[in-house]
Tab-separated table of C-alpha atoms in Angstrom:
chain	number	residue	atom	x	y	z
A	5	MET	CA	6.942	-7.247	-7.045
A	6	ILE	CA	4.346	-4.462	-6.987
A	7	LEU	CA	1.073	-5.211	-5.208
A	8	SER	CA	-2.009	-5.583	-7.407
A	9	HIS	CA	-3.912	-2.326	-7.174
A	10	ASP	CA	-6.431	0.153	-8.569
A	11	ASP	CA	-5.504	3.810	-9.029
A	12	SER	CA	-7.945	6.503	-10.139
A	13	GLY	CA	-8.683	10.194	-9.778
A	14	THR	CA	-6.627	13.277	-9.090
A	15	GLY	CA	-6.030	15.428	-6.039
A	16	PRO	CA	-4.751	14.488	-2.572
A	17	ALA	CA	-3.997	10.767	-2.455
A	18	VAL	CA	-5.820	8.235	-0.282
A	19	LEU	CA	-4.566	4.660	0.004
A	20	LEU	CA	-7.042	1.993	1.198
A	21	LEU	CA	-5.652	-1.030	3.075
A	22	HIS	CA	-7.915	-4.037	3.565
A	23	SER	CA	-8.640	-6.448	6.401
A	24	SER	CA	-7.136	-9.941	6.432
A	25	VAL	CA	-10.573	-11.507	5.936
A	26	CYS	CA	-11.082	-9.409	2.801
A	27	ASP	CA	-9.225	-8.015	-0.183
A	28	ARG	CA	-9.350	-4.647	-1.928
A	29	ARG	CA	-12.994	-5.217	-2.904
A	30	MET	CA	-13.991	-4.370	0.678
A	31	TRP	CA	-13.607	-0.711	-0.292
A	32	ASP	CA	-16.178	-0.837	-3.100
A	33	PRO	CA	-18.697	1.190	-1.022
A	34	GLN	CA	-16.182	3.997	-0.432
A	35	TRP	CA	-14.408	4.070	-3.806
A	36	GLN	CA	-16.643	6.404	-5.801
A	37	ALA	CA	-17.420	8.696	-2.867
A	38	LEU	CA	-13.719	9.327	-2.270
A	39	LEU	CA	-13.208	10.031	-5.977
A	40	ASP	CA	-16.181	12.410	-5.923
A	41	ALA	CA	-14.640	14.175	-2.916
A	42	GLY	CA	-11.652	15.095	-5.078
A	43	HIS	CA	-9.103	12.463	-4.124
A	44	ARG	CA	-6.709	10.277	-6.031
A	45	VAL	CA	-7.785	6.904	-4.667
A	46	VAL	CA	-5.584	3.804	-4.567
A	47	ARG	CA	-6.433	0.389	-3.163
A	48	CYS	CA	-4.236	-2.693	-3.171
A	49	ASP	CA	-4.222	-6.388	-2.364
A	50	PHE	CA	-1.589	-7.475	0.148
A	51	ARG	CA	0.457	-10.541	-0.736
A	52	GLY	CA	-1.712	-13.641	-0.470
A	53	PHE	CA	-4.953	-11.708	-0.965
A	54	GLY	CA	-7.062	-10.926	-4.002
A	55	ASP	CA	-4.883	-10.766	-7.118
A	56	THR	CA	-1.489	-10.614	-5.378
A	57	PRO	CA	0.254	-13.994	-4.970
A	58	LEU	CA	2.320	-15.017	-1.983
A	59	PRO	CA	6.097	-15.379	-2.425
A	60	ASP	CA	7.982	-18.479	-1.321
A	61	GLY	CA	9.879	-16.584	1.357
A	62	PRO	CA	9.402	-13.798	3.896
A	63	TYR	CA	8.412	-10.255	2.979
A	64	GLY	CA	7.528	-6.951	4.624
A	65	ALA	CA	3.876	-5.976	4.285
A	66	ALA	CA	4.413	-2.306	5.152
A	67	ALA	CA	7.502	-2.215	2.956
A	68	ASP	CA	5.306	-3.478	0.101
A	69	VAL	CA	2.902	-0.584	0.684
A	70	LEU	CA	5.701	1.982	0.672
A	71	ALA	CA	7.111	0.414	-2.507
A	72	LEU	CA	3.702	0.774	-4.145
A	73	LEU	CA	3.599	4.471	-3.256
A	74	ASP	CA	7.056	4.927	-4.752
A	75	HIS	CA	6.016	3.038	-7.880
A	76	LEU	CA	3.000	5.331	-8.301
A	77	GLY	CA	5.020	8.480	-7.632
A	78	ILE	CA	2.954	9.350	-4.553
A	79	GLU	CA	5.021	11.369	-2.084
A	80	THR	CA	2.262	12.016	0.471
A	81	THR	CA	-1.017	10.229	1.142
A	82	ALA	CA	-3.742	9.611	3.671
A	83	LEU	CA	-4.018	5.994	4.793
A	84	ILE	CA	-7.318	4.282	5.568
A	85	GLY	CA	-6.817	0.829	7.040
A	86	ALA	CA	-9.143	-1.844	8.395
A	87	SER	CA	-8.013	-4.479	10.921
A	88	TYR	CA	-4.786	-5.991	9.518
A	89	GLY	CA	-4.696	-3.110	7.055
A	90	GLY	CA	-4.855	-0.736	10.013
A	91	ARG	CA	-1.819	-2.401	11.567
A	92	ILE	CA	0.044	-2.066	8.283
A	93	ALA	CA	-1.047	1.583	8.044
A	94	LEU	CA	0.383	2.276	11.504
A	95	THR	CA	3.613	0.496	10.600
A	96	ALA	CA	3.992	2.377	7.316
A	97	ALA	CA	3.258	5.706	9.033
A	98	ALA	CA	5.932	5.010	11.642
A	99	LEU	CA	8.469	3.995	9.005
A	100	ARG	CA	7.804	7.052	6.814
A	101	PRO	CA	5.976	9.644	8.945
A	102	HIS	CA	6.575	12.543	6.549
A	103	ALA	CA	4.667	10.715	3.798
A	104	VAL	CA	1.403	10.187	5.718
A	105	THR	CA	-0.985	13.132	5.930
A	106	ALA	CA	-3.791	11.395	7.856
A	107	LEU	CA	-4.662	7.999	9.332
A	108	ALA	CA	-8.194	6.592	9.544
A	109	LEU	CA	-8.246	3.221	11.285
A	110	LEU	CA	-11.242	0.847	11.416
A	111	GLY	CA	-10.917	-1.884	14.042
A	112	ALA	CA	-7.170	-1.686	13.548
A	113	GLY	CA	-4.568	-4.091	14.775
A	114	ARG	CA	-1.434	-2.680	16.345
A	115	PRO	CA	2.213	-3.712	15.986
A	116	GLY	CA	3.295	-5.627	19.077
A	117	HIS	CA	-0.227	-6.192	20.414
A	118	GLU	CA	-0.529	-9.211	22.720
A	119	PRO	CA	-3.787	-11.023	21.885
A	120	THR	CA	-6.433	-11.567	24.536
A	121	ARG	CA	-7.857	-14.990	25.368
A	122	THR	CA	-10.833	-14.163	23.169
A	123	LEU	CA	-8.712	-13.588	20.087
A	124	LEU	CA	-6.527	-16.599	20.856
A	125	ALA	CA	-9.633	-18.765	21.185
A	126	PHE	CA	-10.841	-17.604	17.776
A	127	GLY	CA	-7.475	-18.435	16.242
A	128	ALA	CA	-7.418	-21.875	17.856
A	129	GLN	CA	-10.912	-22.658	16.584
A	130	GLU	CA	-10.014	-21.520	13.075
A	131	ASP	CA	-6.828	-23.622	13.110
A	132	GLU	CA	-8.745	-26.676	14.280
A	133	LEU	CA	-11.252	-26.359	11.438
A	134	LEU	CA	-8.550	-25.831	8.823
A	135	GLU	CA	-6.485	-28.760	10.072
A	136	ALA	CA	-9.608	-30.916	9.807
A	137	GLY	CA	-10.044	-29.776	6.213
A	138	ASP	CA	-13.360	-28.055	6.936
A	139	ILE	CA	-12.624	-24.859	5.046
A	140	GLU	CA	-16.272	-23.924	4.661
A	141	ALA	CA	-16.788	-24.012	8.432
A	142	ALA	CA	-13.659	-21.873	8.890
A	143	VAL	CA	-15.069	-19.367	6.412
A	144	GLU	CA	-18.376	-19.226	8.275
A	145	LEU	CA	-16.541	-18.755	11.577
A	146	ASN	CA	-14.857	-15.682	10.121
A	147	VAL	CA	-18.099	-14.286	8.738
A	148	ARG	CA	-19.814	-14.698	12.133
A	149	THR	CA	-16.888	-13.256	14.067
A	150	TRP	CA	-15.965	-10.251	11.985
A	151	LEU	CA	-19.292	-8.868	10.812
A	152	GLY	CA	-21.632	-7.070	13.211
A	153	PRO	CA	-25.417	-7.284	13.342
A	154	GLU	CA	-25.906	-4.483	10.785
A	155	ALA	CA	-24.320	-6.456	7.931
A	156	ASP	CA	-26.842	-7.651	5.350
A	157	GLU	CA	-26.695	-10.980	3.527
A	158	ARG	CA	-25.103	-9.465	0.424
A	159	THR	CA	-22.251	-8.153	2.560
A	160	ARG	CA	-21.892	-11.486	4.343
A	161	ASP	CA	-21.679	-13.247	1.009
A	162	LEU	CA	-18.972	-10.850	-0.202
A	163	VAL	CA	-16.858	-11.454	2.906
A	164	ARG	CA	-17.521	-15.193	2.540
A	165	ARG	CA	-16.156	-15.171	-1.012
A	166	MET	CA	-13.130	-13.032	-0.137
A	167	GLN	CA	-12.193	-15.154	2.873
A	168	ARG	CA	-12.589	-18.400	0.929
A	169	HIS	CA	-10.254	-17.100	-1.785
A	170	ASN	CA	-7.718	-16.080	0.865
A	171	PHE	CA	-7.733	-19.574	2.336
A	172	ASP	CA	-7.339	-21.110	-1.122
A	173	VAL	CA	-4.223	-19.003	-1.743
A	174	GLN	CA	-2.662	-19.041	1.704
A	175	LEU	CA	-3.104	-22.670	2.734
A	176	GLU	CA	-0.800	-23.790	-0.085
A	177	ALA	CA	1.872	-21.139	0.479
A	178	THR	CA	5.188	-21.310	2.319
A	179	GLY	CA	5.972	-17.579	2.603
A	180	GLY	CA	4.752	-15.140	5.219
A	181	PRO	CA	5.200	-11.577	6.465
A	182	GLU	CA	8.212	-10.646	8.526
A	183	LYS	CA	7.808	-8.871	11.841
A	184	GLU	CA	8.279	-5.146	11.288
A	185	ASP	CA	9.296	-3.437	14.529
A	186	VAL	CA	8.407	0.240	14.659
A	187	ASP	CA	8.177	3.164	17.065
A	188	LEU	CA	4.605	4.449	16.872
A	189	SER	CA	5.575	7.676	18.610
A	190	ARG	CA	7.179	8.728	15.298
A	191	ILE	CA	3.709	9.068	13.749
A	192	THR	CA	2.692	12.699	13.360
A	193	ALA	CA	-0.411	12.413	11.169
A	194	PRO	CA	-3.888	13.279	12.509
A	195	THR	CA	-5.455	9.940	13.374
A	196	LEU	CA	-9.051	8.779	13.754
A	197	ALA	CA	-9.258	5.398	15.508
A	198	ILE	CA	-12.710	3.860	15.026
A	199	SER	CA	-13.930	0.844	16.977
A	200	GLY	CA	-17.179	-1.088	17.035
A	201	ALA	CA	-19.071	-1.961	20.207
A	202	HIS	CA	-19.755	-5.452	18.812
A	203	ASP	CA	-16.108	-6.131	17.946
A	204	LEU	CA	-13.668	-8.348	19.840
A	205	PRO	CA	-12.140	-6.646	22.898
A	206	ASP	CA	-8.652	-6.522	21.376
A	207	PHE	CA	-9.635	-4.059	18.683
A	208	ARG	CA	-11.775	-1.934	20.974
A	209	HIS	CA	-8.857	-1.624	23.396
A	210	ILE	CA	-6.362	-0.784	20.644
A	211	ALA	CA	-8.557	2.020	19.318
A	212	ALA	CA	-9.182	3.426	22.800
A	213	GLU	CA	-5.472	3.385	23.664
A	214	LEU	CA	-4.106	4.948	20.480
A	215	PRO	CA	-4.765	8.530	21.680
A	216	THR	CA	-2.376	7.817	24.566
A	217	VAL	CA	0.320	6.668	22.138
A	218	LEU	CA	-0.015	8.999	19.155
A	219	PRO	CA	0.329	12.767	19.558
A	220	ASN	CA	-2.628	13.697	17.354
A	221	ALA	CA	-5.183	10.887	17.645
A	222	ARG	CA	-8.773	10.589	18.742
A	223	HIS	CA	-11.033	7.592	19.324
A	224	LEU	CA	-14.597	7.078	18.139
A	225	GLU	CA	-16.631	4.012	19.077
A	226	LEU	CA	-19.666	3.152	16.954
A	227	PRO	CA	-22.343	1.517	19.145
A	228	TRP	CA	-23.872	-0.437	16.248
A	229	ALA	CA	-20.656	-1.680	14.616
A	230	GLY	CA	-18.719	-4.895	14.488
A	231	HIS	CA	-15.218	-5.288	13.074
A	232	LEU	CA	-15.873	-4.056	9.523
A	233	PRO	CA	-18.098	-0.993	9.853
A	234	ASN	CA	-17.436	0.308	6.340
A	235	LEU	CA	-19.264	-2.779	5.034
A	236	GLU	CA	-21.929	-2.841	7.746
A	237	ARG	CA	-23.205	0.734	7.355
A	238	PRO	CA	-21.360	1.932	4.249
A	239	ALA	CA	-23.007	5.343	3.857
A	240	GLU	CA	-22.475	6.334	7.488
A	241	VAL	CA	-18.836	5.303	7.556
A	242	THR	CA	-18.138	6.861	4.160
A	243	ALA	CA	-19.413	10.172	5.536
A	244	LEU	CA	-17.190	9.798	8.611
A	245	LEU	CA	-14.153	9.177	6.433
A	246	THR	CA	-14.757	11.966	3.937
A	247	ASP	CA	-15.468	14.436	6.750
A	248	PHE	CA	-12.248	13.418	8.512
A	249	LEU	CA	-10.198	13.835	5.329
A	250	ARG	CA	-11.629	17.338	4.866
A	251	GLU	CA	-10.438	18.517	8.270
A	252	PRO	CA	-7.639	21.114	8.221
A	253	SER	CA	-4.161	19.694	8.376
A	254	PRO	CA	-2.020	20.950	11.282
A	255	ARG	CA	0.964	20.819	8.898
A	256	THR	CA	-0.454	23.337	6.467
A	257	GLY	CA	-3.230	25.099	8.350
A	258	GLU	CA	-5.373	24.711	5.239
């Protein structure tokens, strides 16, 4: 099965990978700007999100992304990933390093990361609410946790609707992603790891540590941001991303 996706534009490809509290609509603020910057822009819904259903059995999330690229005939691409999408971007880049020209990561997860007590406490609270059947309270917990103080009410409502849809799909499903073990040291792409000062400590630590793991990575912390900065200050983050994608590639010198 090919992931549900949008594909538009011409030029160097950029693939947008969403957070697990969102779907591909989270990239609405960046979509047109990336097209205007001369890119072929693709965004997809992972299985169990947006328009992509969950299977009955296990699957590989990064393998799905690589299959989408093959389906679209894209041999090389930049990857922009948020949170869960950032973890999948790292996994895909490690599995197929020659295909990834750049990595921009927003509050990214990391394969093999051991969650802190803070993240475990969030998960336990969410599970408790879902087991009690209080889906609306679980949605609001996610909105409070994952959006920083700069997010306006329209943005909060969008995340609310995306997360509610995700729960509706996933709570009835029996399938789930397989663990995809990778060696991150295989990643060669220039990498920008962005964190938010208002985010949970896990994601701040991951972003700060990636330059010690990847050969060509740098870390940028945004003092105003929470977990989803592209939705919290869209114009500022769009400029960061388009500027990063314009930087010369060490592979070509261009």
